[in-house]
C-alpha positions as CSV (number, residue, x, y, z in Angstrom):
1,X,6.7,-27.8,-5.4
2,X,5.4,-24.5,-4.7
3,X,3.1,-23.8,-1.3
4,X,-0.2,-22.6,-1.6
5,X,-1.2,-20.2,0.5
6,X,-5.2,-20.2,1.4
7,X,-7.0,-18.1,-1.4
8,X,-9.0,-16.7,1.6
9,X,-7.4,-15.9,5.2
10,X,-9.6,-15.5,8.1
11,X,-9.2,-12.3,10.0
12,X,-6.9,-12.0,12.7
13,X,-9.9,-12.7,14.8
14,X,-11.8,-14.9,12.4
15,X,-12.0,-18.0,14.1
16,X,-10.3,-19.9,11.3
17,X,-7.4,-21.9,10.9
18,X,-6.0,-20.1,8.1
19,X,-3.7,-17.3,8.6
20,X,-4.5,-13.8,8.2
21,X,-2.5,-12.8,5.5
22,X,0.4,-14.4,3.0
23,X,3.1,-13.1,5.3
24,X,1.1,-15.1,8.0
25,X,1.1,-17.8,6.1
26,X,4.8,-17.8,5.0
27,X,5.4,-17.0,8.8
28,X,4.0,-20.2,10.1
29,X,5.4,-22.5,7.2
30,X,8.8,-21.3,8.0
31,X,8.2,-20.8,11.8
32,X,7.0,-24.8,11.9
33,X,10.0,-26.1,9.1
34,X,12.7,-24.0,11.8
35,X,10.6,-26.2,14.7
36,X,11.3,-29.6,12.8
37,X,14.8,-29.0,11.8
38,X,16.1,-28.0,15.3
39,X,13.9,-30.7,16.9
40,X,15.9,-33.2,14.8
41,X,19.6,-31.1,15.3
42,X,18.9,-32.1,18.8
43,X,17.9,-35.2,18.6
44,X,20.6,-36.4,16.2
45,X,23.2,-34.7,19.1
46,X,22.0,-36.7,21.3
47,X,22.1,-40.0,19.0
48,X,18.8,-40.9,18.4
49,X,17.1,-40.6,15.1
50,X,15.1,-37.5,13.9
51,X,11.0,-37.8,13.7
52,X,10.0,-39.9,10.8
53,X,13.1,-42.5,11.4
54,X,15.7,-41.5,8.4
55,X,16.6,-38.4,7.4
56,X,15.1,-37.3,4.0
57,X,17.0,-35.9,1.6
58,X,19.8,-33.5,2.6
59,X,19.3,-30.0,0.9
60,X,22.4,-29.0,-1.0
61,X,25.1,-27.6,0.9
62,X,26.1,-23.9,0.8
63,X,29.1,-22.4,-0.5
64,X,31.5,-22.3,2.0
65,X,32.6,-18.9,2.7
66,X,36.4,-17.7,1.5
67,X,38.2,-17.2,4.7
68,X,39.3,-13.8,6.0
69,X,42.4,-11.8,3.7
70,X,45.3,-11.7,6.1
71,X,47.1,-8.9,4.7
72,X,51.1,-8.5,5.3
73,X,52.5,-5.6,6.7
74,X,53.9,-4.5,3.5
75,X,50.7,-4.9,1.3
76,X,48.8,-2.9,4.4
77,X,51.4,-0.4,4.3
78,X,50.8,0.2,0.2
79,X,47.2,0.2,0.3
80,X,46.9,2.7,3.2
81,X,49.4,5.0,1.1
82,X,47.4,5.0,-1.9
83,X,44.3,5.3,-0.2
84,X,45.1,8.5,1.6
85,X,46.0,9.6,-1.9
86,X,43.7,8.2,-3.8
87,X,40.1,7.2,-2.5
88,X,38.9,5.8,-5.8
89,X,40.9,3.3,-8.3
90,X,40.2,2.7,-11.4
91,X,40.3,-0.3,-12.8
92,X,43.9,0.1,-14.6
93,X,45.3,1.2,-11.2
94,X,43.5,-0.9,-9.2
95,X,44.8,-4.4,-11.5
96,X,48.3,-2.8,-11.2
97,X,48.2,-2.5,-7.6
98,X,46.8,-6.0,-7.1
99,X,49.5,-7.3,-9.5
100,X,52.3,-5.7,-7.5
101,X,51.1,-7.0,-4.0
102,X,50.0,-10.4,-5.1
103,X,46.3,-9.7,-4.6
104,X,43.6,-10.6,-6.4
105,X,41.3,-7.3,-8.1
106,X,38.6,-8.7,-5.6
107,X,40.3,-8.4,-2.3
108,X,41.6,-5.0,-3.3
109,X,38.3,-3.7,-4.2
110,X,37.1,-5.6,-1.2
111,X,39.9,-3.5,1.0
112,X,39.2,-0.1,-0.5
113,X,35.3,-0.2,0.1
114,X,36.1,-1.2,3.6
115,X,38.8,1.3,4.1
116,X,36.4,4.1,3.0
117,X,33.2,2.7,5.3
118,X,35.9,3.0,8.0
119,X,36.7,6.7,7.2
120,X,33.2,7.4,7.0
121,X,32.6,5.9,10.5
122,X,35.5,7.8,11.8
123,X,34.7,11.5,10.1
124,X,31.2,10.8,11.6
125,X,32.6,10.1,15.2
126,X,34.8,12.5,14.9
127,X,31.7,15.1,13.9
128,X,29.6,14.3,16.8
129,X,32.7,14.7,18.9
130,X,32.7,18.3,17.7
131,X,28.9,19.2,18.4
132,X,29.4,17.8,22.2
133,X,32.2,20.3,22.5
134,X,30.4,23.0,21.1
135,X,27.7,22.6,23.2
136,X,30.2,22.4,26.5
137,X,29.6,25.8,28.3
138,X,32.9,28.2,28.2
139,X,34.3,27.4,31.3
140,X,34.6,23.6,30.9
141,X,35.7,24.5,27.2
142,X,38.8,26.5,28.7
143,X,39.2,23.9,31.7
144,X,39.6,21.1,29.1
145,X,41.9,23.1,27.1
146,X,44.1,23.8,29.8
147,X,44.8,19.9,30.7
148,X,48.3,18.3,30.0
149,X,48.5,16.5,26.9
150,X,48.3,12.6,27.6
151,X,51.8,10.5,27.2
152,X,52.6,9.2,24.0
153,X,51.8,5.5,23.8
């Protein structure tokens, strides 16, 4: 059934026990709903019954989330090649590509949008890297270029 909220809320002063406005109102439902539900969590942990003896009726349970992609060396190694050629597939290229790694379209879509979130985190990194050299005074500019390159790893 669907709540009511009070046709007129007091003030946030008002002196009554209506809330002050509908988000007020949908603030307390759900602040007092969260209260019950982890009042009776806890108390079926510890093996007693929730309030109001038996549980009422169970809400129906979620999807379950499809577990991580663990993708192989090989199909890694193909996708980052085509992505540093091509940022954007189309949907004939992308269906080929997925056909040819045993993926599904999903989890190469999936991969590509991540892979180009990830280059737009790095370019932005590596832009802000840029404006705090710049803004190094000469001297510490020309001390930092005359360090030793590190190792390779």
């Amino acid at each position: 059934a669907p709540v009511r909220l009070p046709e007129k809320a007091a003030g946030p002063r008002g002196g009554g026990s209506a809330p002050a406005s509908p988000l007020c109102a949908l603030q307390e439902l759900t602040s007092k709903t969260f209260r019950g539900l982890e009042l009776g969590v806890l108390q079926a942990a510890e093996g007693r019954d929730p309030p109001g003896g038996a549980p009422g009726p169970r809400p129906p349970c979620k999807k379950r989330r499809k577990s991580r992609t663990a993708f192989t060396a090989q199909q890694l190694r193909e996708l980052e090649a085509r992505f540093r050629r091509q940022k954007y597939l189309s949907p004939a290229d992308r269906d080929a590509l997925a056909a040819r790694l045993a993926l599904g379209t999903g989890q190469v879509i999936t991969w590509f949008q991540n892979r180009r979130a990830k280059l737009k985190r790095d370019l932005e990194e590596l832009r802000a890297d840029v404006a705090s050299l710049r803004a190094l005074p000469p001297a510490a500019l020309r001390q930092l270029a005359a360090m030793p390159d590190p190792p390779p790893p």
